[in-house]
């Protein structure tokens, strides 16, 4: 619980702090992470869109795109041109593979672009980037989705259709575009000090790294929080309940059933949220987390059925049947599998979870597991021989 609270608190506080820190006089909104930085300006009138991309030359290429995932995104990539400047490559994402060069995008490379102190900077003005084959830019959005990525290869080319290797770092960000409108300058990045980006943050002068939570972010956080609460707290609690209360109160099974069915429904809701998020970035079934999660959900359906079946048989025979052992052991397995899969999901690069959240989750999961085992051995020792349910 601590972990998820701290995850949300950290996110909310940092978003709020950064929003506060924003320079209201500058109509440029930006994001920076791990050496990558992007700044956007959308003039209130006309069709132009300005984007500044920065990334370490060591990465080979740096790119950012308008969209929630690669599929359907309009992407700009920069790499060295071999003459101290950058080549700009506008592309359309068609899925999670190398985006295709799009020759119809009209853009201009502006002053301030170049290579300085190990940092590539591309200041780009695009005159037809508000809609494209596959998507469009909602200039009135307060949480427009963007994607970013950095490569890890040596690439120097003047060709905009240069073939590139897959990114080694990538992520999402959201920007409040209502704060990025206005200005109407010929080069909104001219006033940003892009020569001082040696710290690795690459963030340009007055723009901030503030990033409002997009709907996609919120759904992903909700997915994690719900699944964490269900598998780390609710299911183990429901399981311990029947061990503790059997032979003490008459309808212990009904209490157990109630708690576990509630957990089951929440798990299905959380599952749906995970699927929805993958749908958005066209990233279904790429990570083991997604496969294992689906198997865990399928096993939960079996688990609930086994629970009812073995209970009905128990009422007839007054004995544990093979179905009881099936339910008990599948239940223990599926809870542990769910907890482990949660940790795996939290550590996914695309989850972008702070280290504190991962550590918090591991600690809480460890404490609950050890606590359950301790409870179990304590129960076993004082168990009067006899069957249950
Ligand atoms: C899908 C959600 C469920 C999960 C995750 C789950 C999990 C578990 C676990 C782990 C145990 C063993 C506790 C232990 O000894 O460590 C257990 C026992 C039991 N469960 Fe469930 N359960 C679920 C649904 C149900 C349902 C729907 C029923 C219907 C009545 C049920 C009835 C029972 C009974 C009667 C026992 C005691 C079995 C015995 O000791 O012989 N469970 N459950
Ligand atoms: C890179 O190219 C742009 C556009 O031609 C130019 O304005 C800029 O000054 C160049 N940068 C360097 C470092 O030559
Ligand atoms: C930009 O940064 C450089 C190097 O840190 C510094 O010398 C220069 O004065 C800065 N310019 C502005 C406009 O802040």
Coordinates of C-alpha atoms and ligand atoms in Angstrom, one line a residue:
X1 CA 0.0 0.0 0.0
X2 CA 2.8 2.3 1.0
X3 CA 4.4 1.8 -2.4
X4 CA 1.4 2.8 -4.4
X5 CA 0.6 5.7 -2.2
X6 CA 4.1 7.0 -2.6
X7 CA 3.9 6.4 -6.3
X8 CA 0.8 8.5 -6.7
X9 CA 2.0 11.1 -4.2
X10 CA 5.4 11.5 -5.9
X11 CA 3.8 11.8 -9.3
X12 CA 1.1 14.3 -8.2
X13 CA 3.6 16.4 -6.2
X14 CA 6.2 16.5 -9.0
X15 CA 3.6 17.3 -11.6
X16 CA 2.2 20.1 -9.4
X17 CA 5.6 21.5 -8.6
X18 CA 6.7 21.5 -12.2
X19 CA 3.4 23.1 -13.3
X20 CA 4.0 25.8 -10.7
X21 CA 7.6 26.2 -11.9
X22 CA 6.5 26.8 -15.4
X23 CA 7.6 30.0 -17.0
X24 CA 4.3 31.6 -18.0
X25 CA 5.9 34.2 -20.2
X26 CA 7.2 31.5 -22.6
X27 CA 4.7 29.8 -24.9
X28 CA 7.0 26.7 -25.0
X29 CA 6.2 23.5 -23.2
X30 CA 8.8 20.9 -22.7
X31 CA 9.8 17.5 -21.3
X32 CA 13.1 16.1 -20.5
X33 CA 14.3 12.7 -19.3
X34 CA 17.6 10.8 -19.3
X35 CA 19.4 13.1 -21.7
X36 CA 16.4 13.5 -24.0
X37 CA 14.5 16.8 -24.2
X38 CA 11.6 18.1 -26.4
X39 CA 10.0 21.5 -26.5
X40 CA 6.9 22.4 -28.4
X41 CA 5.3 25.6 -29.5
X42 CA 2.1 25.9 -31.4
X43 CA 1.3 29.4 -32.7
X44 CA -2.3 30.5 -32.0
X45 CA -2.9 31.3 -35.7
X46 CA -1.8 29.5 -38.8
X47 CA -0.8 25.9 -39.3
X48 CA 2.8 25.9 -38.0
X49 CA 4.1 23.7 -35.3
X50 CA 7.5 24.2 -33.7
X51 CA 9.5 21.4 -32.0
X52 CA 12.9 21.3 -30.5
X53 CA 14.5 17.9 -30.0
X54 CA 17.7 17.3 -28.0
X55 CA 19.6 14.2 -27.4
X56 CA 23.1 13.0 -26.6
X57 CA 25.2 12.4 -29.7
X58 CA 26.3 9.2 -28.1
X59 CA 22.7 7.9 -28.6
X60 CA 23.1 8.2 -32.4
X61 CA 19.5 9.4 -32.8
X62 CA 16.8 11.1 -30.8
X63 CA 13.1 11.3 -31.7
X64 CA 9.8 12.5 -30.5
X65 CA 6.3 12.0 -31.9
X66 CA 2.8 13.2 -31.5
X67 CA 0.6 10.4 -30.4
X68 CA 0.1 7.9 -27.5
X69 CA 2.1 5.1 -29.2
X70 CA 4.2 4.5 -32.3
X71 CA 1.2 3.4 -34.3
X72 CA -0.5 6.5 -35.8
X73 CA 2.2 8.9 -34.5
X74 CA 3.9 11.7 -36.5
X75 CA 7.5 11.4 -35.5
X76 CA 10.6 13.6 -35.9
X77 CA 14.0 12.0 -35.6
X78 CA 17.4 13.7 -35.6
X79 CA 20.9 12.4 -36.1
X80 CA 24.2 13.8 -37.0
X81 CA 24.7 14.9 -40.6
X82 CA 28.5 14.8 -40.5
X83 CA 28.9 18.5 -40.9
X84 CA 28.3 19.7 -37.4
X85 CA 24.5 19.9 -37.9
X86 CA 21.6 17.5 -37.7
X87 CA 19.5 15.7 -40.3
X88 CA 15.8 15.8 -39.6
X89 CA 13.8 12.8 -40.6
X90 CA 10.0 13.1 -40.4
X91 CA 8.3 9.7 -40.2
X92 CA 4.9 8.1 -39.6
X93 CA 4.7 5.3 -37.1
X94 CA 2.7 2.3 -38.4
X95 CA 3.3 0.0 -35.4
X96 CA 6.0 -1.0 -33.0
X97 CA 8.7 -1.2 -35.7
X98 CA 10.8 1.4 -37.5
X99 CA 8.6 4.3 -38.6
X100 CA 8.5 5.0 -42.3
X101 CA 10.0 8.2 -43.8
X102 CA 7.2 10.5 -44.8
X103 CA 8.3 12.8 -47.7
X104 CA 5.1 15.0 -47.6
X105 CA 6.0 16.6 -44.3
X106 CA 7.1 20.2 -44.9
X107 CA 9.6 21.4 -42.4
X108 CA 12.5 23.7 -42.0
X109 CA 15.6 23.4 -39.8
X110 CA 16.0 26.6 -37.8
X111 CA 18.9 28.5 -36.2
X112 CA 20.2 27.1 -33.0
X113 CA 20.3 23.6 -34.5
X114 CA 23.6 21.7 -34.4
X115 CA 26.0 19.7 -32.2
X116 CA 27.4 21.2 -29.1
X117 CA 29.1 19.6 -26.1
X118 CA 27.9 16.1 -27.0
X119 CA 24.3 17.3 -27.5
X120 CA 22.4 17.3 -30.7
X121 CA 19.7 19.9 -31.1
X122 CA 17.2 20.1 -33.8
X123 CA 14.9 23.2 -33.9
X124 CA 12.2 22.4 -36.4
X125 CA 9.4 24.3 -37.9
X126 CA 6.7 22.2 -39.6
X127 CA 4.0 23.8 -41.7
X128 CA 1.7 20.8 -42.2
X129 CA 1.9 18.9 -38.9
X130 CA -1.5 19.5 -37.4
X131 CA -2.9 16.5 -39.1
X132 CA -1.4 13.6 -41.0
X133 CA -2.2 10.2 -42.4
X134 CA -3.1 8.4 -39.1
X135 CA -3.7 11.2 -36.6
X136 CA -3.9 14.8 -35.7
X137 CA -2.7 17.3 -33.1
X138 CA -5.4 18.6 -30.8
X139 CA -4.1 22.1 -30.1
X140 CA -6.7 22.7 -27.4
X141 CA -5.7 19.6 -25.5
X142 CA -4.5 20.1 -21.9
X143 CA -2.9 16.6 -22.0
X144 CA -1.8 15.8 -25.4
X145 CA 0.1 12.5 -25.6
X146 CA 3.7 12.4 -27.0
X147 CA 6.3 9.6 -27.3
X148 CA 10.0 9.9 -27.2
X149 CA 13.0 7.6 -27.8
X150 CA 16.8 7.5 -27.9
X151 CA 18.8 5.1 -30.0
X152 CA 22.2 3.6 -29.1
X153 CA 24.1 3.3 -32.4
X154 CA 26.6 5.2 -34.5
X155 CA 24.8 6.9 -37.2
X156 CA 25.8 9.8 -39.4
X157 CA 23.8 10.5 -42.5
X158 CA 22.3 13.2 -44.6
X159 CA 19.5 11.0 -45.8
X160 CA 16.1 11.5 -44.0
X161 CA 15.2 7.9 -44.8
X162 CA 18.3 6.4 -43.1
X163 CA 17.5 3.1 -41.6
X164 CA 17.8 3.0 -37.8
X165 CA 18.0 0.4 -35.1
X166 CA 15.4 0.2 -32.4
X167 CA 15.5 2.6 -29.5
X168 CA 17.1 1.5 -26.2
X169 CA 15.2 4.1 -24.2
X170 CA 11.7 5.3 -24.8
X171 CA 8.7 6.6 -23.0
X172 CA 5.6 8.8 -23.1
X173 CA 4.9 12.3 -21.9
X174 CA 1.9 14.7 -21.9
X175 CA 1.9 18.4 -22.4
X176 CA -0.7 21.1 -21.8
X177 CA -0.9 22.5 -25.3
X178 CA -3.0 25.4 -24.2
X179 CA 0.2 26.7 -22.5
X180 CA 2.2 26.0 -25.7
X181 CA 0.1 28.2 -27.9
X182 CA 0.8 31.8 -28.8
X183 CA 4.1 33.5 -29.4
X184 CA 4.1 33.4 -33.2
X185 CA 7.8 33.9 -33.2
X186 CA 10.0 33.0 -36.2
X187 CA 12.1 30.8 -33.9
X188 CA 10.5 30.2 -30.4
X189 CA 13.7 28.4 -29.3
X190 CA 16.1 31.2 -30.1
X191 CA 15.7 32.5 -26.5
X192 CA 16.2 29.1 -25.0
X193 CA 19.8 28.5 -24.0
X194 CA 20.6 25.2 -25.8
X195 CA 24.3 25.5 -25.4
X196 CA 24.3 24.7 -21.7
X197 CA 22.8 21.2 -21.9
X198 CA 25.9 19.3 -20.8
X199 CA 24.4 18.1 -17.6
X200 CA 22.8 15.2 -19.4
X201 CA 19.3 16.6 -18.8
X202 CA 19.4 18.4 -22.0
X203 CA 16.6 20.6 -20.9
X204 CA 16.5 23.9 -22.6
X205 CA 16.5 27.2 -20.8
X206 CA 13.1 28.4 -19.7
X207 CA 11.0 25.5 -20.6
X208 CA 10.0 23.1 -17.8
X209 CA 10.1 19.4 -17.6
X210 CA 6.5 19.5 -16.3
X211 CA 4.2 16.8 -17.6
X212 CA 0.5 16.6 -16.8
X213 CA -0.7 13.1 -16.3
X214 CA -2.5 12.0 -19.4
X215 CA -5.5 9.8 -19.4
X216 CA -3.2 7.0 -20.5
X217 CA -0.9 7.6 -17.5
X218 CA -3.9 7.7 -15.1
X219 CA -5.3 4.4 -16.4
X220 CA -1.9 2.8 -16.1
X221 CA -1.4 4.0 -12.5
X222 CA -4.9 2.8 -11.7
X223 CA -4.1 -0.6 -13.3
X224 CA -1.0 -1.0 -11.1
X225 CA -2.7 0.2 -7.9
X226 CA -5.8 -2.0 -8.3
X227 CA -3.7 -5.1 -9.1
X228 CA -1.3 -4.4 -6.3
X229 CA -4.0 -4.0 -3.7
X230 CA -5.9 -7.1 -5.0
X231 CA -2.9 -9.5 -5.2
X232 CA -0.7 -8.2 -2.3
X233 CA -3.5 -7.4 0.2
X234 CA -7.0 -8.6 -0.7
X235 CA -6.4 -12.1 -1.9
X236 CA -3.9 -13.1 0.9
X237 CA -6.3 -11.6 3.4
X238 CA -9.2 -13.6 2.0
X239 CA -7.1 -16.7 2.0
X240 CA -5.9 -16.2 5.6
X241 CA -9.5 -15.5 6.6
X242 CA -10.7 -19.0 5.9
X243 CA -7.7 -20.6 7.6
X244 CA -8.3 -18.5 10.6
X245 CA -12.1 -18.7 10.9
X246 CA -12.8 -22.2 9.7
X247 CA -14.1 -24.3 12.7
X248 CA -14.7 -21.0 14.5
X249 CA -17.6 -19.5 12.8
X250 CA -20.2 -21.4 10.8
X251 CA -20.1 -19.6 7.5
X252 CA -16.4 -18.8 7.1
X253 CA -16.5 -19.9 3.5
X254 CA -19.1 -17.3 2.7
X255 CA -16.8 -14.6 4.1
X256 CA -13.9 -15.9 2.1
X257 CA -16.0 -16.2 -1.0
X258 CA -17.2 -12.6 -0.6
X259 CA -13.7 -11.2 -0.2
X260 CA -12.3 -13.2 -3.0
X261 CA -15.1 -12.5 -5.5
X262 CA -14.6 -8.8 -4.8
X263 CA -10.9 -9.2 -5.5
X264 CA -11.7 -11.2 -8.6
X265 CA -14.0 -8.5 -10.0
X266 CA -11.4 -5.8 -9.2
X267 CA -8.7 -7.9 -10.9
X268 CA -10.9 -8.1 -14.1
X269 CA -11.4 -4.4 -14.0
X270 CA -7.6 -3.9 -13.6
X271 CA -7.0 -6.4 -16.4
X272 CA -9.3 -4.4 -18.7
X273 CA -7.4 -1.2 -17.9
X274 CA -4.1 -2.9 -18.8
X275 CA -5.5 -4.1 -22.1
X276 CA -6.9 -0.6 -22.8
X277 CA -3.5 0.9 -22.2
X278 CA -1.8 -1.6 -24.5
X279 CA -4.4 -0.9 -27.2
X280 CA -3.6 2.7 -27.1
X281 CA 0.1 2.1 -28.0
X282 CA -0.6 -1.0 -30.0
X283 CA 1.7 -3.0 -27.7
X284 CA -0.4 -6.0 -27.0
X285 CA 1.4 -9.1 -25.9
X286 CA 5.0 -8.0 -26.2
X287 CA 6.2 -8.3 -22.6
X288 CA 6.1 -11.4 -20.4
X289 CA 4.1 -9.3 -18.0
X290 CA 1.2 -9.2 -20.4
X291 CA 1.3 -13.0 -21.1
X292 CA 1.6 -14.0 -17.5
X293 CA -1.0 -11.5 -16.4
X294 CA -3.5 -13.0 -18.9
X295 CA -2.7 -16.5 -17.6
X296 CA -3.2 -15.4 -14.0
X297 CA -6.6 -14.0 -14.9
X298 CA -7.6 -17.2 -16.7
X299 CA -6.4 -19.2 -13.6
X300 CA -8.5 -16.9 -11.4
X301 CA -11.6 -17.9 -13.3
X302 CA -10.7 -21.6 -12.7
X303 CA -9.9 -20.9 -9.1
X304 CA -13.3 -19.3 -8.4
X305 CA -15.0 -22.3 -10.0
X306 CA -12.9 -24.8 -8.1
X307 CA -13.8 -23.0 -4.9
X308 CA -17.5 -23.4 -5.4
X309 CA -17.2 -27.0 -6.7
X310 CA -15.1 -28.2 -3.8
X311 CA -17.5 -26.5 -1.4
X312 CA -20.5 -28.1 -2.9
X313 CA -18.8 -31.5 -2.7
X314 CA -17.7 -30.8 0.9
X315 CA -21.3 -30.2 1.8
X316 CA -22.2 -33.7 0.5
X317 CA -19.2 -35.7 1.7
X318 CA -18.1 -33.6 4.7
X319 CA -14.5 -34.3 3.5
X320 CA -11.8 -32.5 1.6
X321 CA -11.8 -33.8 -1.9
X322 CA -9.2 -33.6 -4.6
X323 CA -11.0 -30.4 -5.7
X324 CA -10.3 -28.9 -2.3
X325 CA -6.6 -29.5 -2.7
X326 CA -6.8 -28.2 -6.2
X327 CA -8.4 -25.0 -5.0
X328 CA -6.0 -24.5 -2.1
X329 CA -2.8 -25.0 -4.1
X330 CA -3.9 -23.3 -7.3
X331 CA -5.0 -20.4 -5.0
X332 CA -1.7 -20.1 -3.3
X333 CA 0.1 -20.4 -6.7
X334 CA -2.0 -17.8 -8.4
X335 CA -1.6 -15.3 -5.7
X336 CA 2.2 -15.6 -5.7
X337 CA 2.2 -15.5 -9.5
X338 CA 0.1 -12.4 -9.4
X339 CA 2.4 -10.7 -6.9
X340 CA 5.5 -11.6 -8.9
X341 CA 3.9 -10.5 -12.1
X342 CA 3.0 -7.1 -10.5
X343 CA 6.7 -6.6 -9.6
X344 CA 7.7 -7.4 -13.2
X345 CA 5.1 -5.0 -14.6
X346 CA 6.2 -2.3 -12.3
X347 CA 9.8 -2.7 -13.4
X348 CA 8.9 -2.4 -17.1
X349 CA 10.7 0.6 -18.7
X350 CA 7.4 1.8 -20.1
X351 CA 5.8 1.8 -16.7
X352 CA 8.3 4.5 -15.8
X353 CA 7.8 3.8 -12.1
X354 CA 10.0 5.6 -9.6
X355 CA 12.5 3.4 -7.8
X356 CA 10.7 4.1 -4.5
X357 CA 7.6 2.5 -5.9
X358 CA 9.4 -0.6 -6.9
X359 CA 11.2 -0.9 -3.6
X360 CA 8.0 -0.2 -1.7
X361 CA 6.1 -2.8 -3.6
X362 CA 8.9 -5.4 -3.0
X363 CA 9.0 -4.7 0.7
X364 CA 5.2 -4.9 1.2
X365 CA 5.0 -8.0 -0.9
X366 CA 7.9 -9.6 1.1
X367 CA 6.3 -8.7 4.4
X368 CA 2.9 -10.1 3.4
X369 CA 4.5 -13.3 2.1
X370 CA 6.6 -13.9 5.2
X371 CA 3.6 -12.9 7.4
X372 CA 1.4 -15.4 5.6
X373 CA 3.9 -18.2 6.0
X374 CA 4.4 -17.4 9.6
X375 CA 0.7 -17.3 10.2
X376 CA 0.3 -20.6 8.4
X377 CA 2.9 -22.4 10.4
X378 CA 1.5 -21.0 13.6
X379 CA -1.9 -22.3 12.6
X380 CA -0.6 -25.7 11.6
X381 CA 1.1 -26.1 15.0
X382 CA -2.1 -25.5 16.9
X383 CA -4.4 -27.2 14.4
X384 CA -6.8 -29.7 15.8
X385 CA -6.9 -32.6 13.3
X386 CA -10.0 -32.2 11.2
X387 CA -11.2 -31.0 7.9
X388 CA -12.6 -27.7 7.1
X389 CA -15.1 -25.8 5.0
Ligands
LIG1 C1 -10.9 -16.4 -7.3 C2 -10.9 -16.1 -6.1 C3 -10.4 -17.0 -5.0 C4 -9.1 -17.1 -4.5 C5 -7.9 -16.3 -5.0 C6 -9.1 -18.1 -3.5 C7 -8.0 -18.5 -2.7 C8 -8.0 -19.4 -1.8 C9 -6.8 -19.9 -1.1 C10 -5.4 -19.4 -1.3 C11 -7.2 -20.9 -0.2 C12 -6.3 -21.7 0.7 C13 -6.0 -20.9 2.0 C14 -4.8 -21.6 2.6 O1 -5.0 -22.6 3.2 O2 -3.7 -21.0 2.5 C15 -8.6 -21.0 -0.3 C16 -9.4 -21.9 0.5 C17 -10.8 -22.0 0.3 N1 -11.6 -21.4 -0.6 FE1 -11.0 -20.0 -1.9 N2 -10.4 -18.5 -3.3 C18 -11.2 -17.9 -4.2 C19 -12.6 -18.1 -4.4 C20 -13.4 -19.0 -3.7 C21 -14.8 -19.2 -3.9 C22 -15.6 -18.6 -5.0 C23 -15.2 -20.2 -3.0 C24 -16.6 -20.7 -2.8 C25 -17.2 -21.0 -1.7 C26 -14.0 -20.5 -2.2 C27 -14.0 -21.4 -1.1 C28 -12.9 -21.8 -0.4 C29 -13.0 -22.8 0.7 C30 -14.2 -23.5 1.3 C31 -11.6 -22.9 1.1 C32 -11.1 -23.8 2.2 C33 -10.7 -25.1 1.6 C34 -10.2 -26.1 2.7 O3 -9.5 -25.7 3.6 O4 -10.6 -27.3 2.5 N3 -13.0 -19.8 -2.6 N4 -9.1 -20.1 -1.3
LIG2 C1 22.2 24.0 -38.9 O1 21.3 24.3 -40.0 C2 20.4 25.3 -39.8 C3 19.5 25.4 -41.1 O2 20.3 25.5 -42.2 C4 21.1 26.6 -39.5 O3 20.2 27.7 -39.3 C5 22.0 26.4 -38.3 O4 22.8 27.5 -38.0 C6 23.0 25.2 -38.6 N1 23.8 25.0 -37.4 C7 25.1 24.9 -37.5 C8 25.8 24.6 -36.2 O5 25.7 25.1 -38.5
LIG3 C1 24.0 30.3 -22.4 O1 24.9 29.5 -21.8 C2 26.3 29.9 -22.1 C3 27.2 28.8 -21.5 O2 26.7 28.3 -20.3 C4 26.5 31.2 -21.4 O3 27.8 31.6 -21.7 C5 25.6 32.2 -22.0 O4 25.7 33.5 -21.4 C6 24.1 31.8 -21.9 N1 23.2 32.6 -22.7 C7 22.0 33.0 -22.2 C8 21.2 33.9 -23.2 O5 21.6 32.8 -21.1

